[in-house]
mmCIF file with all atom_site columns, C-alpha atoms in Angstrom:
data_model
loop_
_atom_site.group_PDB
_atom_site.id
_atom_site.type_symbol
_atom_site.label_atom_id
_atom_site.label_alt_id
_atom_site.label_comp_id
_atom_site.label_asym_id
_atom_site.label_entity_id
_atom_site.label_seq_id
_atom_site.pdbx_PDB_ins_code
_atom_site.Cartn_x
_atom_site.Cartn_y
_atom_site.Cartn_z
_atom_site.occupancy
_atom_site.B_iso_or_equiv
_atom_site.pdbx_formal_charge
_atom_site.auth_seq_id
_atom_site.auth_comp_id
_atom_site.auth_asym_id
_atom_site.auth_atom_id
_atom_site.pdbx_PDB_model_num
ATOM 1   C CA . PRO A 1 1   ? -3.826  11.077  -0.557  1.00 0.00 ? 1   PRO A CA 1
ATOM 2   C CA . LEU A 1 2   ? -1.219  9.011   -1.884  1.00 0.00 ? 2   LEU A CA 1
ATOM 3   C CA . SER A 1 3   ? -1.093  10.418  -5.365  1.00 0.00 ? 3   SER A CA 1
ATOM 4   C CA . ASN A 1 4   ? -1.934  13.968  -5.173  1.00 0.00 ? 4   ASN A CA 1
ATOM 5   C CA . PRO A 1 5   ? 0.232   15.781  -4.587  1.00 0.00 ? 5   PRO A CA 1
ATOM 6   C CA . PRO A 1 6   ? 3.388   13.115  -5.586  1.00 0.00 ? 6   PRO A CA 1
ATOM 7   C CA . PRO A 1 7   ? 5.045   11.806  -2.157  1.00 0.00 ? 7   PRO A CA 1
ATOM 8   C CA . ALA A 1 8   ? 7.957   13.541  -0.942  1.00 0.00 ? 8   ALA A CA 1
ATOM 9   C CA . LYS A 1 9   ? 9.784   10.555  -0.681  1.00 0.00 ? 9   LYS A CA 1
ATOM 10  C CA . PRO A 1 10  ? 9.389   6.993   -2.072  1.00 0.00 ? 10  PRO A CA 1
ATOM 11  C CA . ILE A 1 11  ? 6.243   4.924   -0.772  1.00 0.00 ? 11  ILE A CA 1
ATOM 12  C CA . ILE A 1 12  ? 6.720   1.337   0.591   1.00 0.00 ? 12  ILE A CA 1
ATOM 13  C CA . LEU A 1 13  ? 3.105   -0.441  0.743   1.00 0.00 ? 13  LEU A CA 1
ATOM 14  C CA . VAL A 1 14  ? 2.981   -3.283  3.590   1.00 0.00 ? 14  VAL A CA 1
ATOM 15  C CA . GLY A 1 15  ? 0.383   -5.414  4.898   1.00 0.00 ? 15  GLY A CA 1
ATOM 16  C CA . PRO A 1 16  ? -1.080  -8.879  5.474   1.00 0.00 ? 16  PRO A CA 1
ATOM 17  C CA . PRO A 1 17  ? -1.179  -11.251 2.339   1.00 0.00 ? 17  PRO A CA 1
ATOM 18  C CA . GLY A 1 18  ? -3.937  -10.543 -0.040  1.00 0.00 ? 18  GLY A CA 1
ATOM 19  C CA . ALA A 1 19  ? -4.484  -7.095  0.929   1.00 0.00 ? 19  ALA A CA 1
ATOM 20  C CA . GLY A 1 20  ? -4.408  -6.006  -2.536  1.00 0.00 ? 20  GLY A CA 1
ATOM 21  C CA . LYS A 1 21  ? -0.560  -4.571  -2.385  1.00 0.00 ? 21  LYS A CA 1
ATOM 22  C CA . THR A 1 22  ? 0.463   -5.521  -5.923  1.00 0.00 ? 22  THR A CA 1
ATOM 23  C CA . LEU A 1 23  ? -2.760  -3.910  -7.492  1.00 0.00 ? 23  LEU A CA 1
ATOM 24  C CA . LEU A 1 24  ? -2.593  -0.797  -5.288  1.00 0.00 ? 24  LEU A CA 1
ATOM 25  C CA . THR A 1 25  ? 1.156   -0.596  -6.621  1.00 0.00 ? 25  THR A CA 1
ATOM 26  C CA . ALA A 1 26  ? -0.099  -0.802  -10.117 1.00 0.00 ? 26  ALA A CA 1
ATOM 27  C CA . LYS A 1 27  ? -2.986  1.980   -9.574  1.00 0.00 ? 27  LYS A CA 1
ATOM 28  C CA . LEU A 1 28  ? -0.502  3.992   -8.036  1.00 0.00 ? 28  LEU A CA 1
ATOM 29  C CA . ALA A 1 29  ? 2.030   3.931   -10.757 1.00 0.00 ? 29  ALA A CA 1
ATOM 30  C CA . ALA A 1 30  ? -1.245  4.294   -13.190 1.00 0.00 ? 30  ALA A CA 1
ATOM 31  C CA . ARG A 1 31  ? -2.341  7.700   -11.426 1.00 0.00 ? 31  ARG A CA 1
ATOM 32  C CA . HIS A 1 32  ? 1.363   9.197   -11.190 1.00 0.00 ? 32  HIS A CA 1
ATOM 33  C CA . ARG A 1 33  ? 1.829   8.138   -15.389 1.00 0.00 ? 33  ARG A CA 1
ATOM 34  C CA . LEU A 1 34  ? -1.510  9.872   -15.898 1.00 0.00 ? 34  LEU A CA 1
ATOM 35  C CA . GLN A 1 35  ? -0.235  13.080  -14.097 1.00 0.00 ? 35  GLN A CA 1
ATOM 36  C CA . GLY A 1 36  ? 2.903   13.089  -16.442 1.00 0.00 ? 36  GLY A CA 1
ATOM 37  C CA . GLU A 1 37  ? 5.038   11.925  -13.594 1.00 0.00 ? 37  GLU A CA 1
ATOM 38  C CA . MET A 1 38  ? 7.964   9.292   -14.266 1.00 0.00 ? 38  MET A CA 1
ATOM 39  C CA . VAL A 1 39  ? 7.586   6.158   -11.805 1.00 0.00 ? 39  VAL A CA 1
ATOM 40  C CA . ASP A 1 40  ? 9.995   3.635   -10.993 1.00 0.00 ? 40  ASP A CA 1
ATOM 41  C CA . VAL A 1 41  ? 8.276   0.175   -9.259  1.00 0.00 ? 41  VAL A CA 1
ATOM 42  C CA . ILE A 1 42  ? 10.426  -1.965  -7.187  1.00 0.00 ? 42  ILE A CA 1
ATOM 43  C CA . THR A 1 43  ? 8.809   -5.445  -5.778  1.00 0.00 ? 43  THR A CA 1
ATOM 44  C CA . THR A 1 44  ? 10.243  -7.625  -2.842  1.00 0.00 ? 44  THR A CA 1
ATOM 45  C CA . ASP A 1 45  ? 7.468   -9.788  -3.827  1.00 0.00 ? 45  ASP A CA 1
ATOM 46  C CA . VAL A 1 46  ? 9.627   -12.724 -5.475  1.00 0.00 ? 46  VAL A CA 1
ATOM 47  C CA . VAL A 1 47  ? 8.029   -15.766 -3.508  1.00 0.00 ? 47  VAL A CA 1
ATOM 48  C CA . LYS A 1 48  ? 4.323   -15.192 -4.470  1.00 0.00 ? 48  LYS A CA 1
ATOM 49  C CA . ALA A 1 49  ? 3.573   -17.277 -7.609  1.00 0.00 ? 49  ALA A CA 1
ATOM 50  C CA . GLY A 1 50  ? 2.464   -14.969 -10.739 1.00 0.00 ? 50  GLY A CA 1
ATOM 51  C CA . GLY A 1 51  ? 3.000   -11.634 -8.404  1.00 0.00 ? 51  GLY A CA 1
ATOM 52  C CA . LYS A 1 52  ? 6.197   -10.582 -10.347 1.00 0.00 ? 52  LYS A CA 1
ATOM 53  C CA . GLU A 1 53  ? 4.722   -11.239 -13.511 1.00 0.00 ? 53  GLU A CA 1
ATOM 54  C CA . GLN A 1 54  ? 1.278   -9.309  -12.637 1.00 0.00 ? 54  GLN A CA 1
ATOM 55  C CA . LEU A 1 55  ? 3.535   -6.559  -11.683 1.00 0.00 ? 55  LEU A CA 1
ATOM 56  C CA . GLU A 1 56  ? 5.286   -6.659  -14.809 1.00 0.00 ? 56  GLU A CA 1
ATOM 57  C CA . SER A 1 57  ? 2.475   -6.777  -16.974 1.00 0.00 ? 57  SER A CA 1
ATOM 58  C CA . TYR A 1 58  ? 0.965   -3.562  -15.461 1.00 0.00 ? 58  TYR A CA 1
ATOM 59  C CA . THR A 1 59  ? 3.868   -1.550  -15.292 1.00 0.00 ? 59  THR A CA 1
ATOM 60  C CA . LYS A 1 60  ? 4.958   -2.637  -19.376 1.00 0.00 ? 60  LYS A CA 1
ATOM 61  C CA . ALA A 1 61  ? 1.227   -0.972  -19.913 1.00 0.00 ? 61  ALA A CA 1
ATOM 62  C CA . MET A 1 62  ? 1.598   1.828   -18.400 1.00 0.00 ? 62  MET A CA 1
ATOM 63  C CA . LYS A 1 63  ? 5.540   2.418   -19.348 1.00 0.00 ? 63  LYS A CA 1
ATOM 64  C CA . ALA A 1 64  ? 7.126   2.407   -16.152 1.00 0.00 ? 64  ALA A CA 1
ATOM 65  C CA . THR A 1 65  ? 10.235  0.511   -14.854 1.00 0.00 ? 65  THR A CA 1
ATOM 66  C CA . LEU A 1 66  ? 9.983   -2.380  -12.443 1.00 0.00 ? 66  LEU A CA 1
ATOM 67  C CA . HIS A 1 67  ? 12.886  -3.547  -10.416 1.00 0.00 ? 67  HIS A CA 1
ATOM 68  C CA . THR A 1 68  ? 13.159  -6.675  -8.373  1.00 0.00 ? 68  THR A CA 1
ATOM 69  C CA . ALA A 1 69  ? 15.096  -6.871  -4.942  1.00 0.00 ? 69  ALA A CA 1
ATOM 70  C CA . GLU A 1 70  ? 15.525  -10.222 -3.198  1.00 0.00 ? 70  GLU A CA 1
ATOM 71  C CA . GLY A 1 71  ? 16.208  -8.989  0.124   1.00 0.00 ? 71  GLY A CA 1
ATOM 72  C CA . PRO A 1 72  ? 17.035  -5.585  2.129   1.00 0.00 ? 72  PRO A CA 1
ATOM 73  C CA . GLU A 1 73  ? 20.206  -5.342  0.834   1.00 0.00 ? 73  GLU A CA 1
ATOM 74  C CA . GLU A 1 74  ? 19.419  -5.583  -3.042  1.00 0.00 ? 74  GLU A CA 1
ATOM 75  C CA . LEU A 1 75  ? 16.587  -2.959  -2.062  1.00 0.00 ? 75  LEU A CA 1
ATOM 76  C CA . LYS A 1 76  ? 18.836  -0.188  -0.925  1.00 0.00 ? 76  LYS A CA 1
ATOM 77  C CA . LYS A 1 77  ? 21.180  -0.718  -4.107  1.00 0.00 ? 77  LYS A CA 1
ATOM 78  C CA . GLN A 1 78  ? 17.934  -0.404  -6.547  1.00 0.00 ? 78  GLN A CA 1
ATOM 79  C CA . MET A 1 79  ? 16.674  2.675   -4.313  1.00 0.00 ? 79  MET A CA 1
ATOM 80  C CA . ALA A 1 80  ? 20.004  4.261   -4.509  1.00 0.00 ? 80  ALA A CA 1
ATOM 81  C CA . ASN A 1 81  ? 19.961  4.068   -8.181  1.00 0.00 ? 81  ASN A CA 1
ATOM 82  C CA . CYS A 1 82  ? 16.254  5.350   -8.430  1.00 0.00 ? 82  CYS A CA 1
ATOM 83  C CA . ASP A 1 83  ? 16.333  9.487   -9.611  1.00 0.00 ? 83  ASP A CA 1
ATOM 84  C CA . PRO A 1 84  ? 14.986  11.341  -6.908  1.00 0.00 ? 84  PRO A CA 1
ATOM 85  C CA . GLU A 1 85  ? 12.756  13.054  -9.111  1.00 0.00 ? 85  GLU A CA 1
ATOM 86  C CA . THR A 1 86  ? 10.889  9.768   -10.234 1.00 0.00 ? 86  THR A CA 1
ATOM 87  C CA . VAL A 1 87  ? 8.114   8.444   -7.857  1.00 0.00 ? 87  VAL A CA 1
ATOM 88  C CA . THR A 1 88  ? 9.180   5.260   -6.354  1.00 0.00 ? 88  THR A CA 1
ATOM 89  C CA . ILE A 1 89  ? 6.406   2.826   -4.980  1.00 0.00 ? 89  ILE A CA 1
ATOM 90  C CA . VAL A 1 90  ? 7.562   -0.503  -3.479  1.00 0.00 ? 90  VAL A CA 1
ATOM 91  C CA . ASP A 1 91  ? 5.496   -3.305  -3.149  1.00 0.00 ? 91  ASP A CA 1
ATOM 92  C CA . THR A 1 92  ? 6.332   -5.917  -0.394  1.00 0.00 ? 92  THR A CA 1
ATOM 93  C CA . THR A 1 93  ? 5.593   -9.672  0.412   1.00 0.00 ? 93  THR A CA 1
ATOM 94  C CA . GLY A 1 94  ? 2.542   -9.854  2.787   1.00 0.00 ? 94  GLY A CA 1
ATOM 95  C CA . ILE A 1 95  ? 3.387   -10.554 6.175   1.00 0.00 ? 95  ILE A CA 1
ATOM 96  C CA . ASN A 1 96  ? 1.497   -12.300 8.877   1.00 0.00 ? 96  ASN A CA 1
ATOM 97  C CA . PRO A 1 97  ? 1.131   -9.277  11.422  1.00 0.00 ? 97  PRO A CA 1
ATOM 98  C CA . PHE A 1 98  ? 1.105   -11.180 14.478  1.00 0.00 ? 98  PHE A CA 1
ATOM 99  C CA . LEU A 1 99  ? 4.704   -13.169 14.081  1.00 0.00 ? 99  LEU A CA 1
ATOM 100 C CA . ASP A 1 100 ? 7.530   -11.624 15.171  1.00 0.00 ? 100 ASP A CA 1
ATOM 101 C CA . SER A 1 101 ? 9.600   -12.653 12.682  1.00 0.00 ? 101 SER A CA 1
ATOM 102 C CA . ASP A 1 102 ? 7.795   -11.136 10.314  1.00 0.00 ? 102 ASP A CA 1
ATOM 103 C CA . PHE A 1 103 ? 7.843   -7.737  11.234  1.00 0.00 ? 103 PHE A CA 1
ATOM 104 C CA . LYS A 1 104 ? 11.484  -7.675  11.932  1.00 0.00 ? 104 LYS A CA 1
ATOM 105 C CA . GLU A 1 105 ? 12.297  -8.797  8.418   1.00 0.00 ? 105 GLU A CA 1
ATOM 106 C CA . LEU A 1 106 ? 9.763   -6.008  6.865   1.00 0.00 ? 106 LEU A CA 1
ATOM 107 C CA . GLU A 1 107 ? 11.517  -3.776  9.296   1.00 0.00 ? 107 GLU A CA 1
ATOM 108 C CA . LYS A 1 108 ? 14.819  -4.399  7.541   1.00 0.00 ? 108 LYS A CA 1
ATOM 109 C CA . TYR A 1 109 ? 13.240  -3.498  4.082   1.00 0.00 ? 109 TYR A CA 1
ATOM 110 C CA . ILE A 1 110 ? 11.364  -0.109  5.346   1.00 0.00 ? 110 ILE A CA 1
ATOM 111 C CA . GLU A 1 111 ? 14.835  0.649   6.617   1.00 0.00 ? 111 GLU A CA 1
ATOM 112 C CA . ALA A 1 112 ? 16.698  -0.121  3.623   1.00 0.00 ? 112 ALA A CA 1
ATOM 113 C CA . ALA A 1 113 ? 14.169  1.516   1.380   1.00 0.00 ? 113 ALA A CA 1
ATOM 114 C CA . GLN A 1 114 ? 14.066  4.532   3.453   1.00 0.00 ? 114 GLN A CA 1
ATOM 115 C CA . ALA A 1 115 ? 10.881  5.446   2.436   1.00 0.00 ? 115 ALA A CA 1
ATOM 116 C CA . GLU A 1 116 ? 7.273   5.910   4.254   1.00 0.00 ? 116 GLU A CA 1
ATOM 117 C CA . PRO A 1 117 ? 5.556   2.724   4.945   1.00 0.00 ? 117 PRO A CA 1
ATOM 118 C CA . VAL A 1 118 ? 1.876   2.664   4.232   1.00 0.00 ? 118 VAL A CA 1
ATOM 119 C CA . LEU A 1 119 ? -0.570  0.089   5.367   1.00 0.00 ? 119 LEU A CA 1
ATOM 120 C CA . VAL A 1 120 ? -2.812  -1.444  2.620   1.00 0.00 ? 120 VAL A CA 1
ATOM 121 C CA . LEU A 1 121 ? -5.712  -3.670  4.421   1.00 0.00 ? 121 LEU A CA 1
ATOM 122 C CA . SER A 1 122 ? -8.813  -5.004  3.074   1.00 0.00 ? 122 SER A CA 1
ATOM 123 C CA . GLY A 1 123 ? -12.403 -4.165  3.623   1.00 0.00 ? 123 GLY A CA 1
ATOM 124 C CA . GLY A 1 124 ? -15.027 -6.467  5.601   1.00 0.00 ? 124 GLY A CA 1
ATOM 125 C CA . GLY A 1 125 ? -13.661 -8.749  7.936   1.00 0.00 ? 125 GLY A CA 1
ATOM 126 C CA . ASP A 1 126 ? -13.529 -8.569  11.603  1.00 0.00 ? 126 ASP A CA 1
ATOM 127 C CA . ALA A 1 127 ? -12.994 -4.962  13.267  1.00 0.00 ? 127 ALA A CA 1
ATOM 128 C CA . GLU A 1 128 ? -11.524 -5.646  16.316  1.00 0.00 ? 128 GLU A CA 1
ATOM 129 C CA . GLU A 1 129 ? -8.683  -7.557  14.533  1.00 0.00 ? 129 GLU A CA 1
ATOM 130 C CA . ALA A 1 130 ? -8.193  -5.163  11.746  1.00 0.00 ? 130 ALA A CA 1
ATOM 131 C CA . GLY A 1 131 ? -7.532  -2.587  14.659  1.00 0.00 ? 131 GLY A CA 1
ATOM 132 C CA . GLN A 1 132 ? -4.931  -5.227  16.316  1.00 0.00 ? 132 GLN A CA 1
ATOM 133 C CA . ILE A 1 133 ? -3.387  -5.576  12.805  1.00 0.00 ? 133 ILE A CA 1
ATOM 134 C CA . ALA A 1 134 ? -3.090  -1.717  12.163  1.00 0.00 ? 134 ALA A CA 1
ATOM 135 C CA . LYS A 1 135 ? -1.704  -1.145  15.900  1.00 0.00 ? 135 LYS A CA 1
ATOM 136 C CA . ARG A 1 136 ? 0.957   -3.532  15.244  1.00 0.00 ? 136 ARG A CA 1
ATOM 137 C CA . PHE A 1 137 ? 1.961   -1.811  11.835  1.00 0.00 ? 137 PHE A CA 1
ATOM 138 C CA . ASN A 1 138 ? 1.977   1.428   13.426  1.00 0.00 ? 138 ASN A CA 1
ATOM 139 C CA . LYS A 1 139 ? 4.717   0.507   15.647  1.00 0.00 ? 139 LYS A CA 1
ATOM 140 C CA . LEU A 1 140 ? 6.884   -0.115  12.222  1.00 0.00 ? 140 LEU A CA 1
ATOM 141 C CA . GLY A 1 141 ? 6.371   3.812   11.527  1.00 0.00 ? 141 GLY A CA 1
ATOM 142 C CA . VAL A 1 142 ? 3.085   3.467   9.534   1.00 0.00 ? 142 VAL A CA 1
ATOM 143 C CA . ALA A 1 143 ? 0.962   6.837   9.779   1.00 0.00 ? 143 ALA A CA 1
ATOM 144 C CA . ARG A 1 144 ? -1.686  6.191   7.030   1.00 0.00 ? 144 ARG A CA 1
ATOM 145 C CA . PHE A 1 145 ? -3.362  3.440   5.255   1.00 0.00 ? 145 PHE A CA 1
ATOM 146 C CA . VAL A 1 146 ? -5.500  2.617   2.009   1.00 0.00 ? 146 VAL A CA 1
ATOM 147 C CA . TYR A 1 147 ? -8.469  0.663   2.462   1.00 0.00 ? 147 TYR A CA 1
ATOM 148 C CA . THR A 1 148 ? -8.985  -1.765  -0.387  1.00 0.00 ? 148 THR A CA 1
ATOM 149 C CA . ARG A 1 149 ? -12.156 -3.904  -1.327  1.00 0.00 ? 149 ARG A CA 1
ATOM 150 C CA . LEU A 1 150 ? -14.403 -1.379  -0.346  1.00 0.00 ? 150 LEU A CA 1
ATOM 151 C CA . ASP A 1 151 ? -16.659 -2.205  -3.501  1.00 0.00 ? 151 ASP A CA 1
ATOM 152 C CA . MET A 1 152 ? -17.294 -5.709  -1.791  1.00 0.00 ? 152 MET A CA 1
ATOM 153 C CA . THR A 1 153 ? -17.991 -5.142  1.842   1.00 0.00 ? 153 THR A CA 1
ATOM 154 C CA . ARG A 1 154 ? -20.986 -3.220  3.511   1.00 0.00 ? 154 ARG A CA 1
ATOM 155 C CA . LYS A 1 155 ? -19.351 -3.536  7.094   1.00 0.00 ? 155 LYS A CA 1
ATOM 156 C CA . TYR A 1 156 ? -17.302 -0.542  7.619   1.00 0.00 ? 156 TYR A CA 1
ATOM 157 C CA . GLY A 1 157 ? -16.435 -1.143  11.416  1.00 0.00 ? 157 GLY A CA 1
ATOM 158 C CA . SER A 1 158 ? -13.075 -2.391  10.316  1.00 0.00 ? 158 SER A CA 1
ATOM 159 C CA . LEU A 1 159 ? -12.168 1.191   8.323   1.00 0.00 ? 159 LEU A CA 1
ATOM 160 C CA . LEU A 1 160 ? -12.802 3.351   11.572  1.00 0.00 ? 160 LEU A CA 1
ATOM 161 C CA . MET A 1 161 ? -11.040 0.544   13.892  1.00 0.00 ? 161 MET A CA 1
ATOM 162 C CA . ILE A 1 162 ? -8.088  0.725   11.863  1.00 0.00 ? 162 ILE A CA 1
ATOM 163 C CA . ALA A 1 163 ? -7.709  4.718   12.089  1.00 0.00 ? 163 ALA A CA 1
ATOM 164 C CA . ASP A 1 164 ? -8.701  4.534   16.013  1.00 0.00 ? 164 ASP A CA 1
ATOM 165 C CA . ARG A 1 165 ? -6.592  1.582   17.263  1.00 0.00 ? 165 ARG A CA 1
ATOM 166 C CA . GLY A 1 166 ? -3.595  1.935   15.080  1.00 0.00 ? 166 GLY A CA 1
ATOM 167 C CA . GLU A 1 167 ? -3.754  5.987   15.269  1.00 0.00 ? 167 GLU A CA 1
ATOM 168 C CA . LEU A 1 168 ? -3.314  6.038   11.680  1.00 0.00 ? 168 LEU A CA 1
ATOM 169 C CA . SER A 1 169 ? -4.728  8.856   9.214   1.00 0.00 ? 169 SER A CA 1
ATOM 170 C CA . PHE A 1 170 ? -7.341  7.963   6.429   1.00 0.00 ? 170 PHE A CA 1
ATOM 171 C CA . SER A 1 171 ? -5.196  8.020   3.010   1.00 0.00 ? 171 SER A CA 1
ATOM 172 C CA . ASP A 1 172 ? -7.313  6.439   -0.130  1.00 0.00 ? 172 ASP A CA 1
ATOM 173 C CA . VAL A 1 173 ? -9.740  3.587   -0.856  1.00 0.00 ? 173 VAL A CA 1
ATOM 174 C CA . SER A 1 174 ? -9.816  1.131   -3.762  1.00 0.00 ? 174 SER A CA 1
ATOM 175 C CA . ILE A 1 175 ? -13.337 0.123   -4.993  1.00 0.00 ? 175 ILE A CA 1
ATOM 176 C CA . SER A 1 176 ? -12.374 -1.608  -8.376  1.00 0.00 ? 176 SER A CA 1
ATOM 177 C CA . PRO A 1 177 ? -10.271 -4.557  -9.784  1.00 0.00 ? 177 PRO A CA 1
ATOM 178 C CA . MET A 1 178 ? -9.399  -2.381  -12.601 1.00 0.00 ? 178 MET A CA 1
ATOM 179 C CA . VAL A 1 179 ? -5.970  -0.401  -12.445 1.00 0.00 ? 179 VAL A CA 1
ATOM 180 C CA . ALA A 1 180 ? -7.094  2.710   -14.262 1.00 0.00 ? 180 ALA A CA 1
ATOM 181 C CA . GLU A 1 181 ? -9.900  3.465   -12.002 1.00 0.00 ? 181 GLU A CA 1
ATOM 182 C CA . GLY A 1 182 ? -11.799 3.212   -8.338  1.00 0.00 ? 182 GLY A CA 1
ATOM 183 C CA . PHE A 1 183 ? -8.909  4.558   -6.539  1.00 0.00 ? 183 PHE A CA 1
ATOM 184 C CA . TYR A 1 184 ? -9.922  7.906   -4.546  1.00 0.00 ? 184 TYR A CA 1
ATOM 185 C CA . PRO A 1 185 ? -8.680  9.947   -1.554  1.00 0.00 ? 185 PRO A CA 1
ATOM 186 C CA . LEU A 1 186 ? -10.744 9.187   1.118   1.00 0.00 ? 186 LEU A CA 1
ATOM 187 C CA . THR A 1 187 ? -11.944 12.905  2.190   1.00 0.00 ? 187 THR A CA 1
ATOM 188 C CA . PRO A 1 188 ? -14.206 13.855  5.279   1.00 0.00 ? 188 PRO A CA 1
ATOM 189 C CA . VAL A 1 189 ? -17.140 14.086  2.899   1.00 0.00 ? 189 VAL A CA 1
ATOM 190 C CA . ALA A 1 190 ? -16.503 10.769  1.437   1.00 0.00 ? 190 ALA A CA 1
ATOM 191 C CA . LEU A 1 191 ? -16.398 8.945   4.514   1.00 0.00 ? 191 LEU A CA 1
ATOM 192 C CA . ALA A 1 192 ? -19.761 10.754  5.698   1.00 0.00 ? 192 ALA A CA 1
ATOM 193 C CA . ARG A 1 193 ? -21.626 9.993   2.266   1.00 0.00 ? 193 ARG A CA 1
ATOM 194 C CA . LEU A 1 194 ? -20.350 5.985   2.828   1.00 0.00 ? 194 LEU A CA 1
ATOM 195 C CA . PHE A 1 195 ? -21.865 6.011   6.572   1.00 0.00 ? 195 PHE A CA 1
ATOM 196 C CA . LEU A 1 196 ? -24.989 7.880   5.642   1.00 0.00 ? 196 LEU A CA 1
ATOM 197 C CA . GLU A 1 197 ? -25.676 6.188   2.326   1.00 0.00 ? 197 GLU A CA 1
ATOM 198 C CA . GLY A 1 198 ? -25.294 2.935   4.133   1.00 0.00 ? 198 GLY A CA 1
ATOM 199 C CA . SER A 1 199 ? -27.609 3.750   7.022   1.00 0.00 ? 199 SER A CA 1
#
């Protein structure tokens, strides 16, 4: 799980557009604040309309600090200023998983942040394609993933394909658009229940 215990190093959330990275950033920040930890949030997503403003309203409400980084060098500077005792979460711009230029740019951000990249993918969709996307992100050093919008899908094939094809570990699931709720570790028991209750 991403939030318990607190991550040993900063987390950088990566994935395609619309996967739910910004909301997940807010959920993670809220979880750590509720656990009494200080949180720094950095966004590199300065292109998406309203993305920064949305995250700004979330972080302000939970008394977390929001920073903006308009490029890998700026991100490197921001990371250098972060307190090692503070949980740091980086929200990134969604990329096209099949476009090499997007991957190379994201790789620069990951290197600048010196953070663990965690893949964020939304539920549903084509299972085979989800597996291909996960496999691509694995090449960026991604080792675990968060599955979002679980409440809005009844097809779980992509959940297994992401883990299998991408060789990624299950981390957490998001089952609500609400910031302060619906974010749980995907334990073996929770995974078994998901499949058995849906059969």
